[in-house]
Short mmCIF file of C-alpha atoms in Angstrom, two decimals:
data_model
loop_
_atom_site.label_atom_id
_atom_site.label_comp_id
_atom_site.label_asym_id
_atom_site.label_seq_id
_atom_site.Cartn_x
_atom_site.Cartn_y
_atom_site.Cartn_z
CA MET A 1 1.24 21.52 -19.44
CA LYS A 2 -1.62 23.70 -19.19
CA GLU A 3 -5.00 22.42 -17.83
CA ASN A 4 -8.79 24.22 -17.66
CA LEU A 5 -10.54 23.48 -14.79
CA ILE A 6 -14.15 25.14 -14.76
CA PHE A 7 -16.51 26.20 -11.47
CA GLY A 8 -19.91 26.41 -10.71
CA SER A 9 -21.07 29.13 -8.85
CA TYR A 10 -24.36 30.74 -6.11
CA TYR A 11 -22.54 33.53 -6.63
CA HIS A 12 -23.27 34.37 -10.78
CA GLY A 13 -22.83 31.50 -13.24
CA ILE A 14 -19.78 29.01 -14.88
CA TYR A 15 -15.83 30.28 -14.83
CA MET A 16 -13.25 28.85 -16.14
CA LEU A 17 -9.60 29.57 -14.68
CA ARG A 18 -6.09 27.96 -16.37
CA PHE A 19 -3.72 26.41 -14.50
CA ASP A 20 -0.06 25.36 -15.19
CA THR A 21 1.55 22.43 -13.76
CA ASP A 22 4.73 23.24 -14.45
CA THR A 23 4.69 26.95 -12.75
CA MET A 24 1.27 25.41 -10.51
CA TYR A 25 -0.19 29.34 -11.62
CA LEU A 26 -3.76 29.77 -11.35
CA SER A 27 -5.22 32.38 -13.61
CA ASN A 28 -8.35 35.02 -12.56
CA PRO A 29 -11.37 33.53 -13.42
CA VAL A 30 -13.36 34.32 -16.71
CA ILE A 31 -16.91 33.70 -16.94
CA LEU A 32 -18.36 32.11 -19.31
CA ALA A 33 -22.04 31.58 -18.73
CA ASP A 34 -24.48 33.95 -16.46
CA VAL A 35 -26.58 30.73 -14.63
CA ALA A 36 -27.98 31.53 -12.25
CA LEU A 37 -28.13 28.46 -9.12
CA ALA A 38 -25.12 26.66 -11.04
CA THR A 39 -24.85 24.49 -7.93
CA TYR A 40 -23.33 21.29 -10.11
CA PHE A 41 -22.40 20.13 -13.75
CA ASP A 42 -21.03 17.28 -15.80
CA ILE A 43 -18.63 17.69 -18.66
CA SER A 44 -20.03 14.73 -21.42
CA GLU A 45 -17.55 13.15 -23.48
CA THR A 46 -18.18 15.73 -26.95
CA GLY A 47 -17.11 18.62 -24.23
CA ASN A 48 -20.47 20.22 -24.03
CA ILE A 49 -21.22 21.32 -20.28
CA TYR A 50 -24.72 20.29 -18.51
CA THR A 51 -25.70 22.51 -15.91
CA ALA A 52 -27.83 22.21 -13.38
CA MET A 53 -29.99 26.19 -13.68
CA ALA A 54 -33.16 28.51 -12.12
CA GLU A 55 -34.97 30.86 -13.99
CA LYS A 56 -37.03 32.62 -12.39
CA SER A 57 -39.81 29.77 -11.02
CA LYS A 58 -38.53 26.80 -13.44
CA GLY A 59 -35.51 24.91 -12.45
CA GLY A 60 -33.85 22.55 -14.53
CA VAL A 61 -31.14 21.26 -17.10
CA GLY A 62 -29.32 23.05 -19.80
CA SER A 63 -26.71 22.53 -22.16
CA TYR A 64 -23.71 24.69 -23.59
CA ASN A 65 -21.05 24.68 -26.00
CA LEU A 66 -17.85 26.16 -25.02
CA GLU A 67 -16.15 28.11 -27.47
CA LYS A 68 -13.86 31.05 -27.77
CA ASN A 69 -14.22 30.69 -23.83
CA ARG A 70 -17.60 31.56 -23.67
CA LEU A 71 -20.23 29.20 -23.23
CA THR A 72 -23.49 28.83 -26.15
CA VAL A 73 -26.44 27.65 -24.40
CA LEU A 74 -27.72 24.18 -26.61
CA GLU A 75 -30.65 23.59 -25.01
CA LYS A 76 -33.21 23.39 -22.12
CA HIS A 77 -35.49 21.38 -20.01
CA LEU A 78 -36.95 23.49 -17.22
CA SER A 79 -39.81 22.47 -15.37
CA PHE A 80 -42.20 23.91 -12.11
CA SER A 81 -39.32 21.66 -10.01
CA PRO A 82 -36.42 22.57 -8.46
CA ALA A 83 -32.78 23.20 -9.82
CA PRO A 84 -30.83 19.53 -9.37
CA VAL A 85 -28.25 19.73 -6.86
CA HIS A 86 -26.60 16.81 -8.24
CA ILE A 87 -25.67 15.87 -12.15
CA ASN A 88 -24.54 12.53 -13.57
CA ILE A 89 -23.62 11.62 -17.15
CA GLN A 90 -23.45 7.79 -17.31
CA GLY A 91 -23.36 6.87 -20.93
CA GLU A 92 -26.30 7.99 -22.72
CA LEU A 93 -28.27 8.75 -19.46
CA LEU A 94 -28.02 12.52 -17.89
CA LEU A 95 -29.15 11.57 -13.96
CA ALA A 96 -30.80 14.46 -12.18
CA SER A 97 -31.48 14.66 -8.46
CA ASN A 98 -33.14 17.13 -7.00
CA TYR A 99 -32.50 17.60 -3.40
CA ASN A 100 -35.28 19.85 -2.80
CA GLY A 101 -38.77 17.90 -3.82
CA GLY A 102 -37.33 14.46 -3.33
CA SER A 103 -36.60 13.75 -7.27
CA LEU A 104 -35.06 12.15 -10.01
CA ASN A 105 -34.78 12.69 -13.90
CA ILE A 106 -33.72 10.67 -15.95
CA PHE A 107 -32.59 11.85 -19.31
CA LYS A 108 -31.53 9.84 -22.48
CA PHE A 109 -29.12 11.77 -25.39
CA SER A 110 -30.89 11.36 -28.35
CA SER A 111 -28.54 12.96 -30.50
CA LYS A 112 -24.81 14.14 -29.91
CA ASN A 113 -26.12 17.89 -28.21
CA ARG A 114 -29.87 16.30 -26.89
CA PHE A 115 -31.22 15.41 -24.68
CA GLU A 116 -34.59 14.31 -23.47
CA LEU A 117 -36.96 13.36 -20.16
CA THR A 118 -37.59 9.34 -20.34
CA ASP A 119 -38.63 8.49 -15.83
CA ILE A 120 -39.07 9.97 -12.96
CA PHE A 121 -38.06 8.85 -9.77
CA ILE A 122 -39.86 11.09 -6.88
CA ASN A 123 -39.78 9.59 -3.05
CA ASN A 124 -41.36 10.16 0.54
CA GLY A 125 -40.00 9.35 3.64
CA VAL A 126 -38.46 11.40 6.63
CA GLY A 127 -35.02 10.39 8.78
CA THR A 128 -33.83 11.51 12.40
CA ARG A 129 -32.24 14.43 12.13
CA PRO A 130 -33.94 17.69 11.25
CA GLN A 131 -32.50 18.00 8.47
CA GLN A 132 -33.95 14.82 7.41
CA ASN A 133 -37.82 16.24 8.02
CA THR A 134 -38.46 14.69 3.76
CA SER A 135 -36.59 13.13 1.22
CA HIS A 136 -33.01 14.79 -0.38
CA ILE A 137 -32.35 13.00 -3.58
CA HIS A 138 -28.66 13.56 -3.43
CA TYR A 139 -27.18 11.57 -5.85
CA SER A 140 -27.48 8.55 -8.79
CA GLY A 141 -25.67 6.73 -10.48
CA LEU A 142 -24.94 3.96 -12.35
CA LEU A 143 -23.68 0.26 -10.22
CA PRO A 144 -20.93 -2.22 -12.50
CA ASP A 145 -23.72 -4.51 -13.21
CA ASN A 146 -25.73 -1.01 -14.67
CA ARG A 147 -28.06 -0.94 -12.13
CA LEU A 148 -29.08 2.60 -10.93
CA ILE A 149 -28.28 3.24 -7.42
CA VAL A 150 -30.23 6.40 -5.97
CA LEU A 151 -28.87 8.32 -2.07
CA ASP A 152 -31.67 10.10 -0.58
CA LEU A 153 -30.12 12.14 2.35
CA GLY A 154 -33.74 12.52 4.03
CA THR A 155 -34.60 8.86 3.98
CA ASP A 156 -31.05 7.61 4.60
CA GLU A 157 -31.64 5.31 2.20
CA ALA A 158 -29.78 3.58 -1.04
CA ILE A 159 -32.72 3.04 -3.42
CA ILE A 160 -31.97 0.03 -6.57
CA PHE A 161 -33.34 -0.30 -9.32
CA ASP A 162 -33.37 -2.01 -12.39
CA ILE A 163 -33.22 0.71 -15.85
CA SER A 164 -33.38 0.28 -19.01
CA ALA A 165 -31.27 1.07 -21.82
CA THR A 166 -33.19 3.88 -22.83
CA GLY A 167 -33.76 5.32 -19.29
CA LYS A 168 -36.99 3.48 -18.10
CA LEU A 169 -37.32 2.77 -14.80
CA LEU A 170 -38.05 -1.18 -14.56
CA ASN A 171 -37.93 -3.67 -11.32
CA LEU A 172 -37.23 -1.86 -7.60
CA VAL A 173 -34.16 -4.51 -7.04
CA ASN A 174 -33.50 -3.16 -3.17
CA VAL A 175 -33.72 -0.31 -0.53
CA TYR A 176 -30.50 -0.23 1.84
CA LYS A 177 -31.32 1.63 5.05
CA PHE A 178 -28.03 3.24 6.29
CA PRO A 179 -27.98 4.20 9.83
CA ASN A 180 -29.62 6.72 11.87
CA GLY A 181 -28.64 10.05 10.85
CA PHE A 182 -26.12 8.94 8.39
CA GLY A 183 -27.52 11.41 5.39
CA PRO A 184 -26.26 9.58 2.36
CA ARG A 185 -24.30 12.40 -0.01
CA HIS A 186 -22.29 10.83 -2.90
CA LEU A 187 -20.32 8.00 -4.19
CA CYS A 188 -17.41 6.29 -5.55
CA ILE A 189 -17.22 2.67 -6.81
CA ALA A 190 -13.60 0.54 -5.18
CA ASN A 191 -11.75 -1.20 -7.83
CA ASP A 192 -12.67 -4.38 -7.31
CA ASN A 193 -16.25 -3.33 -8.49
CA CYS A 194 -17.48 -5.05 -5.38
CA HIS A 195 -17.19 -2.28 -2.93
CA ILE A 196 -18.48 1.11 -2.74
CA PHE A 197 -17.81 4.24 -0.83
CA VAL A 198 -20.70 6.58 0.24
CA LEU A 199 -20.06 9.76 1.97
CA GLY A 200 -22.27 10.44 5.19
CA GLU A 201 -23.49 14.49 4.94
CA LEU A 202 -24.85 14.64 8.28
CA SER A 203 -22.40 12.04 10.42
CA SER A 204 -19.17 12.92 9.01
CA GLU A 205 -18.41 9.46 7.98
CA VAL A 206 -17.41 7.00 5.13
CA ALA A 207 -19.80 3.82 4.96
CA VAL A 208 -17.74 1.19 2.95
CA LEU A 209 -20.41 -1.72 1.54
CA ARG A 210 -19.39 -4.45 -0.27
CA TYR A 211 -21.70 -4.99 -3.49
CA ALA A 212 -23.10 -7.98 -5.40
CA LYS A 213 -26.15 -8.43 -7.55
CA GLY A 214 -28.40 -5.37 -6.55
CA SER A 215 -27.96 -6.24 -2.53
CA LEU A 216 -25.21 -3.74 0.19
CA ILE A 217 -24.35 -4.67 3.00
CA LEU A 218 -22.34 -2.53 5.45
CA GLU A 219 -18.71 -3.39 6.00
CA GLN A 220 -17.22 -0.21 7.85
CA LEU A 221 -18.06 2.65 9.09
CA VAL A 222 -14.98 5.45 9.09
CA SER A 223 -15.40 8.76 10.40
CA THR A 224 -13.81 11.91 8.69
CA ILE A 225 -13.11 14.38 11.37
CA PRO A 226 -11.63 13.69 14.80
CA GLY A 227 -13.62 12.32 17.24
CA ASN A 228 -13.04 15.08 19.99
CA TYR A 229 -14.26 17.77 17.19
CA LEU A 230 -18.03 18.43 18.00
CA GLU A 231 -18.89 21.81 16.41
CA TYR A 232 -20.75 21.31 13.28
CA ASN A 233 -19.23 19.61 9.53
CA GLY A 234 -21.35 18.07 6.99
CA GLY A 235 -19.57 15.65 4.40
CA GLY A 236 -19.16 17.96 1.13
CA ALA A 237 -16.60 16.05 -1.65
CA ILE A 238 -15.62 12.57 -1.86
CA ILE A 239 -13.64 10.92 -4.72
CA LEU A 240 -10.76 8.25 -5.53
CA SER A 241 -7.01 8.94 -6.84
CA ALA A 242 -6.84 7.97 -10.33
CA ASP A 243 -5.06 4.89 -9.33
CA LYS A 244 -7.89 4.07 -7.07
CA LYS A 245 -5.45 3.44 -4.58
CA PHE A 246 -6.72 6.61 -2.12
CA LEU A 247 -9.85 8.19 -1.42
CA TYR A 248 -10.82 11.85 -0.87
CA VAL A 249 -13.71 14.06 1.57
CA SER A 250 -13.75 16.97 1.94
CA ASN A 251 -15.24 18.59 5.97
CA ARG A 252 -17.43 21.18 5.59
CA GLY A 253 -17.38 23.08 9.16
CA HIS A 254 -14.42 21.30 9.89
CA ASP A 255 -12.73 23.21 6.99
CA SER A 256 -10.29 19.77 6.07
CA LEU A 257 -9.35 16.97 3.82
CA SER A 258 -9.37 13.06 4.61
CA VAL A 259 -7.02 10.93 2.95
CA PHE A 260 -7.75 7.34 3.74
CA GLU A 261 -5.72 4.64 2.06
CA ILE A 262 -7.50 1.41 0.42
CA ILE A 263 -6.42 -1.17 1.78
CA TYR A 264 -7.48 -4.87 0.36
CA THR A 265 -6.47 -7.84 1.92
CA SER A 266 -7.19 -11.41 1.02
CA GLY A 267 -10.64 -10.22 -0.67
CA ASN A 268 -11.45 -7.67 1.73
CA LEU A 269 -11.19 -4.30 1.44
CA THR A 270 -10.78 -1.59 4.38
CA LEU A 271 -10.20 2.30 4.35
CA ASP A 272 -7.43 3.68 7.04
CA LEU A 273 -7.31 7.44 7.79
CA VAL A 274 -3.65 8.27 6.80
CA GLN A 275 -4.09 12.54 6.86
CA ASN A 276 -6.57 15.32 7.68
CA ILE A 277 -5.61 18.38 6.25
CA SER A 278 -6.65 21.93 6.88
CA SER A 279 -8.42 22.61 3.76
CA PHE A 280 -6.58 26.16 3.98
CA GLY A 281 -10.39 27.81 3.04
CA GLU A 282 -13.92 27.58 4.64
CA PHE A 283 -16.64 25.38 3.88
CA PRO A 284 -15.09 23.13 0.91
CA ARG A 285 -17.73 21.81 -1.02
CA ASP A 286 -16.44 20.19 -3.82
CA ILE A 287 -12.82 18.89 -4.89
CA ALA A 288 -10.78 17.75 -8.08
CA ILE A 289 -8.50 16.40 -9.01
CA ASP A 290 -6.38 17.71 -12.57
CA ARG A 291 -5.54 16.18 -15.23
CA ALA A 292 -1.65 15.19 -14.41
CA ASN A 293 -3.08 13.28 -11.51
CA LYS A 294 -0.77 15.74 -9.61
CA TYR A 295 -2.87 18.00 -7.84
CA LEU A 296 -5.69 18.33 -5.82
CA PHE A 297 -7.70 21.28 -5.59
CA SER A 298 -10.30 22.61 -3.09
CA ALA A 299 -13.46 24.69 -3.73
CA ASN A 300 -13.81 26.73 -1.29
CA GLN A 301 -17.62 27.83 -0.94
CA LYS A 302 -17.43 30.30 2.11
CA SER A 303 -14.48 32.08 1.19
CA SER A 304 -14.27 32.22 -2.33
CA SER A 305 -11.34 30.93 -2.84
CA ILE A 306 -9.61 27.92 -4.59
CA SER A 307 -6.94 25.99 -2.61
CA ILE A 308 -4.20 23.61 -4.45
CA PHE A 309 -2.52 20.43 -2.90
CA GLU A 310 0.06 18.15 -4.86
CA ILE A 311 -0.75 14.58 -3.93
CA ILE A 312 2.23 13.04 -3.16
CA ASN A 313 2.51 8.96 -2.52
CA GLY A 314 -1.27 9.49 -1.93
CA ARG A 315 -0.94 12.14 1.04
CA LEU A 316 -1.19 15.89 0.01
CA GLU A 317 1.03 18.90 0.55
CA TYR A 318 -0.50 22.21 0.55
CA VAL A 319 0.92 25.04 -2.42
CA THR A 320 -1.45 27.91 -2.41
CA THR A 321 -4.82 29.22 -2.27
CA LYS A 322 -6.64 31.81 -5.03
CA ASP A 323 -8.72 34.08 -3.20
CA ASN A 324 -11.68 36.19 -4.86
CA VAL A 325 -12.85 33.38 -6.89
CA ASP A 326 -16.67 34.02 -6.21
CA MET A 327 -18.34 31.26 -3.49
CA PRO A 328 -17.11 27.90 -6.21
CA VAL A 329 -19.47 25.08 -5.20
CA CYS A 330 -18.54 22.69 -8.65
CA ILE A 331 -14.92 22.23 -10.15
CA LYS A 332 -14.15 20.20 -12.81
CA PHE A 333 -11.08 20.10 -15.21
CA ILE A 334 -12.33 20.12 -19.11
CA SER A 335 -10.13 19.81 -22.31
#
């Protein structure tokens, strides 16, 4: 089976590689589009790619159509604000989170390819760590009840809104405060739709929270790195296995991947760290699982490499590393 892997790069743009699941061969990258600061992107159901982009003093979101190994620009929404650090397509909405500026831009798809800005949220505040001198929105997404959750790394907050189907913010429902210095970055929703896993970039922890009707309750905090590791580490990516029985986290600094088993007992949920394995590359900023759900890929930004791991009963077994891949920072599989 052959699969297409796309990655965004700080260095040059957006690239594609071919992966053969039978031979585990990963091809050399081919550039699809020269996009400055393609830090994050998402792929719509139609196969269009929506990426963070910057042009001169402007930043925003661009949409591209993939055809014959080239990305053709369809539309750009640029303004005099920073390029988003995270883009999340949620049904008919596109959510663009801006780390620099502490803002969230909400877009609504108005047709098959076009999208329009419908609302903006700007947060304010500070945290306790030097990296938290201002608001840094790092993630936004829809919860199981279709409320909007916004993670602010700078203020240690999860902010929950009611939001309309047309992308308009309605009521502010709740502001949940994480422990000081946690630095919420990204999240995953558990299989029971009652728990969410939030990665703390600054504290190198995963928070397990129970969610109900706009409220969050902290049930567990687990470290993603060994307790005797005292050097710098920043949490990178957090994803669930296809069966949602395991949770994977990348550690930038410790340069490792942590594997947690998700344990359900009598309506409760806990995480159990079952493995911590080298990322076989420096600064693993993003991770992704292939469409066959057999392999996990680690995008190692500072070593310009992508490492491949076979998934065996949830755990990871190292396969190989593809070097000379220009500073990969976001990776996804596409049909």
